[in-house]
Short mmCIF file of C-alpha atoms and ligand atoms in Angstrom, two decimals:
data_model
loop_
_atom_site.label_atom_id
_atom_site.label_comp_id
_atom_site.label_asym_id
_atom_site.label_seq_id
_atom_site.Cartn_x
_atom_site.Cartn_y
_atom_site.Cartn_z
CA UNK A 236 0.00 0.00 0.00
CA UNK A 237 1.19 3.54 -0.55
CA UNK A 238 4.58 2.13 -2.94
CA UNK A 239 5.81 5.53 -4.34
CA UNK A 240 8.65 3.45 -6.03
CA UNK A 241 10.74 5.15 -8.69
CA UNK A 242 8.80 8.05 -8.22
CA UNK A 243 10.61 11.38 -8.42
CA UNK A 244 9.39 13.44 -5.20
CA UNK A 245 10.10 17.47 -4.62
CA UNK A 246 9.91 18.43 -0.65
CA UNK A 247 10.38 22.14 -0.36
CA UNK A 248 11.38 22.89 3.27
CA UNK A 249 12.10 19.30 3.35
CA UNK A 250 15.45 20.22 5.44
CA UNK A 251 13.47 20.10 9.55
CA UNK A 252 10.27 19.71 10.81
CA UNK A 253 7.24 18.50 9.09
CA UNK A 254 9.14 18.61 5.58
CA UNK A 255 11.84 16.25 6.87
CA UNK A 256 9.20 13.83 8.23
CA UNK A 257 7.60 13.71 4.77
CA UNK A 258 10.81 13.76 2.89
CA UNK A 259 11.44 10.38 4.87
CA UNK A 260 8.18 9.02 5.14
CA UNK A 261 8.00 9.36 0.96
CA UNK A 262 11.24 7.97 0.31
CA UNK A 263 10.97 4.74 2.82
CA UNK A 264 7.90 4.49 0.18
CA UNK A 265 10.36 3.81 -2.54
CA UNK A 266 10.30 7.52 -3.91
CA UNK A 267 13.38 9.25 -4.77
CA UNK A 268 13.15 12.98 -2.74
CA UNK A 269 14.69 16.46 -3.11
CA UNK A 270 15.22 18.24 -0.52
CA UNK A 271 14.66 22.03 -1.63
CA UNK A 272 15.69 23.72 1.63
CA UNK A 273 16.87 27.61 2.07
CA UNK A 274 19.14 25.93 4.91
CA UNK A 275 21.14 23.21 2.84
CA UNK A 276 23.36 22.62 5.82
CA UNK A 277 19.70 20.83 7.48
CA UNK A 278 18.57 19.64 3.93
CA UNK A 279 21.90 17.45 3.72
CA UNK A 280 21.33 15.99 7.16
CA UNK A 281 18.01 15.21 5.85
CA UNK A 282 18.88 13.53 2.57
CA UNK A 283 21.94 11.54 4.69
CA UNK A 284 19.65 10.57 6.86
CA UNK A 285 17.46 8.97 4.08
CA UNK A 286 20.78 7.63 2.85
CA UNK A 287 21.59 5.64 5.88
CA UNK A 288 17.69 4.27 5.58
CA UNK A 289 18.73 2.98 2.92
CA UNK A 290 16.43 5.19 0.68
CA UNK A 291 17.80 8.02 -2.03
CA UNK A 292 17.77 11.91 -1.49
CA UNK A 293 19.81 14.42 -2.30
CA UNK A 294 20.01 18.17 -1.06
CA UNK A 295 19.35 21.35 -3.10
CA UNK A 296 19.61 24.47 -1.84
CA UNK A 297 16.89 26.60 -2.69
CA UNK A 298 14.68 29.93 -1.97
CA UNK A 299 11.25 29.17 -2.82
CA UNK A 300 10.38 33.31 -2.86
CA UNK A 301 12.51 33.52 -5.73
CA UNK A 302 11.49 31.69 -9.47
CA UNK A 303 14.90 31.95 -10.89
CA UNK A 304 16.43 30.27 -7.63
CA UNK A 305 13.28 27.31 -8.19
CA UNK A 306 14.03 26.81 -12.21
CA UNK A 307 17.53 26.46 -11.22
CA UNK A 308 16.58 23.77 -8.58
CA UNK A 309 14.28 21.87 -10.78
CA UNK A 310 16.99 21.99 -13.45
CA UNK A 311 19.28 20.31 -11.17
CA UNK A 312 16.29 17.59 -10.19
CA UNK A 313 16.38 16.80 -13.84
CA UNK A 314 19.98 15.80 -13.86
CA UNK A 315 20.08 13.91 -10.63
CA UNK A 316 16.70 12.12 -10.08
CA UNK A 317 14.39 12.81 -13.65
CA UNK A 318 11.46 14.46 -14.20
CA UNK A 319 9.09 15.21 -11.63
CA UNK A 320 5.94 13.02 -9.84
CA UNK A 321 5.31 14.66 -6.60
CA UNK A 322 5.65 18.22 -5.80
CA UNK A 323 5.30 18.76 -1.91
CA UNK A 324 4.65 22.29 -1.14
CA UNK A 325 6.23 22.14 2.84
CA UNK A 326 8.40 25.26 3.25
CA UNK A 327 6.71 28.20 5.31
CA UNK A 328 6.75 30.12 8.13
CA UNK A 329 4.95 32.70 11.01
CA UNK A 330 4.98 34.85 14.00
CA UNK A 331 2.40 35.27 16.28
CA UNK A 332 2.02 39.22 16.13
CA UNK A 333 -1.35 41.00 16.14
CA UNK A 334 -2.37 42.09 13.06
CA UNK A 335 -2.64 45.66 14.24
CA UNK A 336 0.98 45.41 15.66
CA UNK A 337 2.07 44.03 11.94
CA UNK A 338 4.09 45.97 10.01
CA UNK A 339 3.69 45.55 5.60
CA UNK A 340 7.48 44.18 5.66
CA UNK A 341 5.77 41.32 7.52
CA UNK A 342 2.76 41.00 5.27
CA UNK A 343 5.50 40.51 2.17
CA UNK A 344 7.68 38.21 4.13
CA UNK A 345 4.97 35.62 4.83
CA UNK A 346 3.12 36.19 1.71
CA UNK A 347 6.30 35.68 -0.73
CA UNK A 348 7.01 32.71 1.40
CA UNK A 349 3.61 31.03 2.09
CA UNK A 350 2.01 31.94 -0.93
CA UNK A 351 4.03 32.78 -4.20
CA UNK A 352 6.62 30.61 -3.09
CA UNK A 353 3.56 27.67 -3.95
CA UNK A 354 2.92 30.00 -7.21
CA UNK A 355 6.76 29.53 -8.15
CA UNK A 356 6.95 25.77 -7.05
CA UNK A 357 3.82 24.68 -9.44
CA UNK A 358 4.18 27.24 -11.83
CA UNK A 359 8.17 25.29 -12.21
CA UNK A 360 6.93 21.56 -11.98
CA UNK A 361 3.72 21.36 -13.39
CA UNK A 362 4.76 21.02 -17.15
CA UNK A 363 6.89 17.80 -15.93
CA UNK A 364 3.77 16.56 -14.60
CA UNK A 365 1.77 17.37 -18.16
CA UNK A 366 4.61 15.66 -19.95
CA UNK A 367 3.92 12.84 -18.09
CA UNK A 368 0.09 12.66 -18.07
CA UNK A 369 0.44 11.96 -14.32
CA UNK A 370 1.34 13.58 -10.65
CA UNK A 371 0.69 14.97 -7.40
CA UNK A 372 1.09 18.28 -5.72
CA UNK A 373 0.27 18.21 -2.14
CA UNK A 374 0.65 21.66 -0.49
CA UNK A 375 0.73 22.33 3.17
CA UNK A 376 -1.33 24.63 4.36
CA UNK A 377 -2.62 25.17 7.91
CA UNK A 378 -5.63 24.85 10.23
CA UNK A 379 -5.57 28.16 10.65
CA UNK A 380 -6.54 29.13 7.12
CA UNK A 381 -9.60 27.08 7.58
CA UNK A 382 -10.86 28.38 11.08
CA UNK A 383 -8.63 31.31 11.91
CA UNK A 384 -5.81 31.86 14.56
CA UNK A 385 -5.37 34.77 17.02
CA UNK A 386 -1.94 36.16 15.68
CA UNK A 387 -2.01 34.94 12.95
CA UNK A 388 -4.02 36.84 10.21
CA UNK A 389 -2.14 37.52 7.53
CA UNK A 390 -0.67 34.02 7.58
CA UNK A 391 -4.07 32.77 7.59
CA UNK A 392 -5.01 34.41 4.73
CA UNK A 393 -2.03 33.21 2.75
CA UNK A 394 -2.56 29.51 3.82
CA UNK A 395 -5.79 30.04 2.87
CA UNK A 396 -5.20 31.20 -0.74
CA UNK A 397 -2.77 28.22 -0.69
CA UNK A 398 -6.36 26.22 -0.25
CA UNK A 399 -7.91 28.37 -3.10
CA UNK A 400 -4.96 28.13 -5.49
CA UNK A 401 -4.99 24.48 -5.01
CA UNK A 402 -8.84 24.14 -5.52
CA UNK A 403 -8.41 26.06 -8.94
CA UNK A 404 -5.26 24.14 -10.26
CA UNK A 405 -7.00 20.54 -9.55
CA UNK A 406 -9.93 21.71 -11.78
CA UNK A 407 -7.56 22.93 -14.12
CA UNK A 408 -4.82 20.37 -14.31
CA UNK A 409 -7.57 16.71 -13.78
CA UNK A 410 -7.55 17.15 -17.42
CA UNK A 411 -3.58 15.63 -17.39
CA UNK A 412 -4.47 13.13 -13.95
CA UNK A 413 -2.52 15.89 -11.82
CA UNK A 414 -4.26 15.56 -8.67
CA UNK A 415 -3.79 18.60 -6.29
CA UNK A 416 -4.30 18.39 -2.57
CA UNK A 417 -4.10 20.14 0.74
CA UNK A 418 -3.36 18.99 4.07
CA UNK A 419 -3.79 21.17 7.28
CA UNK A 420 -1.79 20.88 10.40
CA UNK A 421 -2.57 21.58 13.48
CA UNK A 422 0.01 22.75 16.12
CA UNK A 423 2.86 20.43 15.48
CA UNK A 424 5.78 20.10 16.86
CA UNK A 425 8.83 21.22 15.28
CA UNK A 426 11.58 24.15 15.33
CA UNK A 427 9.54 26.73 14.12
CA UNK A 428 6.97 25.98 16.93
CA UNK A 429 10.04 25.95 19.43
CA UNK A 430 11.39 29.43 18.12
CA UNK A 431 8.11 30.78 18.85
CA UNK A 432 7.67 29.36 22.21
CA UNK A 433 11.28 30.72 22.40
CA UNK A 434 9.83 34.24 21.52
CA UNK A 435 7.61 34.85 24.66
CA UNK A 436 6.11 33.04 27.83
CA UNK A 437 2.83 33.81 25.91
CA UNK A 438 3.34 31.72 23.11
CA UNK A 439 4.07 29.11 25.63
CA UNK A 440 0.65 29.45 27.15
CA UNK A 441 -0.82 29.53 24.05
CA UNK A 442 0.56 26.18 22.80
CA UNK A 443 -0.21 24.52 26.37
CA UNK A 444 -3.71 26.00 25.72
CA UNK A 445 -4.16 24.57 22.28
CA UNK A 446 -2.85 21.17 23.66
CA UNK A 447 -5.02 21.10 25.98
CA UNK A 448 -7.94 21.30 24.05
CA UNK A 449 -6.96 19.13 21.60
CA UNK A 450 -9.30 15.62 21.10
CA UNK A 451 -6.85 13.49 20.87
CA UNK A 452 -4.79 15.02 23.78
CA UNK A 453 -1.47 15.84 22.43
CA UNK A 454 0.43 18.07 19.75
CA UNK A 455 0.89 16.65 16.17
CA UNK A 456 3.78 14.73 15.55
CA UNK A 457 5.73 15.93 12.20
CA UNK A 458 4.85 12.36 10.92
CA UNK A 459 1.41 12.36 11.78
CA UNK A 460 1.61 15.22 8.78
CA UNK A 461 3.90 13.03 6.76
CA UNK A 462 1.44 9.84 6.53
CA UNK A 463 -1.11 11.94 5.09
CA UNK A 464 0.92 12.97 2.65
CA UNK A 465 2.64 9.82 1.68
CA UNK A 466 -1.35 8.43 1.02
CA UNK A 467 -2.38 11.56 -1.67
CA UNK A 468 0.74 11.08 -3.10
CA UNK A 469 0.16 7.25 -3.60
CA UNK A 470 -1.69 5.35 -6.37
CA UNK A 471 -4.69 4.57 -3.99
CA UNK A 472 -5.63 7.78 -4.04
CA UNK A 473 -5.87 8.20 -7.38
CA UNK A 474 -9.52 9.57 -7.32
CA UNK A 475 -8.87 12.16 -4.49
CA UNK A 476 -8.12 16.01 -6.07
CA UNK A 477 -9.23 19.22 -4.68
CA UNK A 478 -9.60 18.51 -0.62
CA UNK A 479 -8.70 19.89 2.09
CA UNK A 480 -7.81 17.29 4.80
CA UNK A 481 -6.93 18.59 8.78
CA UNK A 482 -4.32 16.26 10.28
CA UNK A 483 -5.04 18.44 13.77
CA UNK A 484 -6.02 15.71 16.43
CA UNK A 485 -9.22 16.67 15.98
CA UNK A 486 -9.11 20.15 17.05
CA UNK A 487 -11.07 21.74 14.12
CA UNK A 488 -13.55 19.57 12.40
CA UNK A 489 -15.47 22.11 10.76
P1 NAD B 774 10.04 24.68 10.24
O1 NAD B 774 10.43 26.12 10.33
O2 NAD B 774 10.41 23.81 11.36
O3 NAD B 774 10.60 24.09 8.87
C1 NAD B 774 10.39 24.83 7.68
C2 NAD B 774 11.51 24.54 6.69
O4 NAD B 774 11.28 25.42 5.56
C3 NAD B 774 12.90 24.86 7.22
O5 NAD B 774 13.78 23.80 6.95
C4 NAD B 774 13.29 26.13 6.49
O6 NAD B 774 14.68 26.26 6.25
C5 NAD B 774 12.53 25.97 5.17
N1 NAD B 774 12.35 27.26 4.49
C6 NAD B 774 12.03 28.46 5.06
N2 NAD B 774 12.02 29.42 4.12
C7 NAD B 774 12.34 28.82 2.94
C8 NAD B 774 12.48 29.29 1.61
N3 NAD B 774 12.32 30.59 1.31
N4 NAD B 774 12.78 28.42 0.63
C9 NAD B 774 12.96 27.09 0.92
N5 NAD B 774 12.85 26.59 2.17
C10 NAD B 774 12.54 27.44 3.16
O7 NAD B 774 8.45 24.66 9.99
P2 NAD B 774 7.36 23.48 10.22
O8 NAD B 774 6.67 23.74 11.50
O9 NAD B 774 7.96 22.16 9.92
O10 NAD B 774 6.32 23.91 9.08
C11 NAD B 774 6.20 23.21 7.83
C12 NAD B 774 4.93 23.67 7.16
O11 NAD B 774 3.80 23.34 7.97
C13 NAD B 774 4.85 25.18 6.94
O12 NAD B 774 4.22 25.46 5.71
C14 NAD B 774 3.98 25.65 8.09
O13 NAD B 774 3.33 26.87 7.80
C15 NAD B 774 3.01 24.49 8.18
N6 NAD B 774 2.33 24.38 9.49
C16 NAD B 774 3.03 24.14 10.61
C17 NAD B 774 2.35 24.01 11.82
C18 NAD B 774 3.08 23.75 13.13
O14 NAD B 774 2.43 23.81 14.18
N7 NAD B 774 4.37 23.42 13.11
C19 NAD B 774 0.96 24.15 11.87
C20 NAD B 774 0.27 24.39 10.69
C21 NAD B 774 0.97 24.49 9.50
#
């Protein structure tokens, strides 16, 4: 079940975190994975990671805010893996700031990031996928696009056009069996959790809060995130495009 074999897989962000749990969750699946990281110094522990697992990754440093940096990455997939199956849309980021309190350098940071940096990813892959007459693109967006977070507003909006995008681009691309999906987190935990915990006793309240009132008691696990993903990007689901699925523990089910 799930056998991504031979596949050629693109994590973006896959160097910590979520990305790194799906980057190894996809290629234990048989699926060859690069790891399209800003930091390459985490993306090659990463893809050496996968190596000693016995599966095959390889590193690629990459800004995802920037289309010349992603043509020059998928170039480079070309020569060492082939042409591409699975595009996983990972990389992003937040801070927990009032919107009020927001200034518009922060707006274009986490829009050029969470947004166009999906824009420059499919925009780069999806002809691959055409040539083929077959792929996935799995982006990851966030529960808080679909219910909305204190703190978090103009990331929510972003993730959410991430959800619209998506929505449009399986309508348009079913035509060449490209099926395009979302999956949500919930509060998981990774670095970029940690940093903001590290940020202020407030944010640590917040995520003891959230925990708290989770269903299934506890914060998502990176690979909780990662299993979800390794299933849209498999053959069984074959007949899934255009959803929006909430890996959260239960804490939205709207
Ligand atoms: P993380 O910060 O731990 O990891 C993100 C990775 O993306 C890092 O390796 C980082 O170097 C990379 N990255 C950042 N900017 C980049 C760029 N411009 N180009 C390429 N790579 C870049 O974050 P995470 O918590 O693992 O989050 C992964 C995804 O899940 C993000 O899209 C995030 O918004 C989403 N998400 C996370 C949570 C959570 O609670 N952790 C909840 C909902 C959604």
């Amino acid at each position: 079940m799930f056998e991504l074999t031979g596949k050629v897989a693109i994590v973006t962000g896959g160097g910590r975190g979520i990305g790194r749990a799906i980057s190894r969750v996809l290629a234990k699946q048989g699926a060859k994975v690069a790891i399209a990281d800003i930091r390459l110094d985490e993306a090659e522990k990463t893809a050496s990671g996968i190596g000693k697992e016995g599966g095959r990754a390889g590193a690629i440093k990459t800004d995802i805010t920037d289309l010349s940096s992603v043509k020059a990455m998928i170039e480079k997939v070309h020569e060492l893996l082939g042409k591409v199956d699975i595009l996983v849309n990972n990389a992003g980021w937040d801070r927990i700031v009032p919107f009020l309190k927001t200034t518009p350098d922060l707006w274009n940071r986490i829009i050029n990031l969470n947004y166009k940096g999906v824009l420059n990813c499919v925009y780069c892959v999806a002809n691959d996928m055409i040539e083929k007459n077959s792929g996935r693109i799995i982006s990851i967006s966030s529960d808080a696009a679909r219910v909305g977070s204190s703190g978090e507003a103009v990331y929510s909006g972003a993730k959410g056009a991430v959800i619209s995008f998506s929505k449009t681009m399986a309508r348009e691309l079913a035509r060449y069996n490209i099926n395009v999906n979302v999956v949500c987190p919930g509060p998981t935990e990774t670095p970029l959790v940690e940093e903001m915990k590290q940020e202020s006793e407030k944010n640590v309240k917040i995520f003891e809060a959230m925990s708290k009132i989770i269903p299934l008691r506890r914060m998502g696990r990176p690979e909780d995130i990662a299993y979800a993903v390794a299933f849209l990007a498999s053959d069984e689901a074959g007949y899934i495009t255009g959803q929006v699925l909430s890996v959260s523990g239960g804490l939205t089910m709207a």
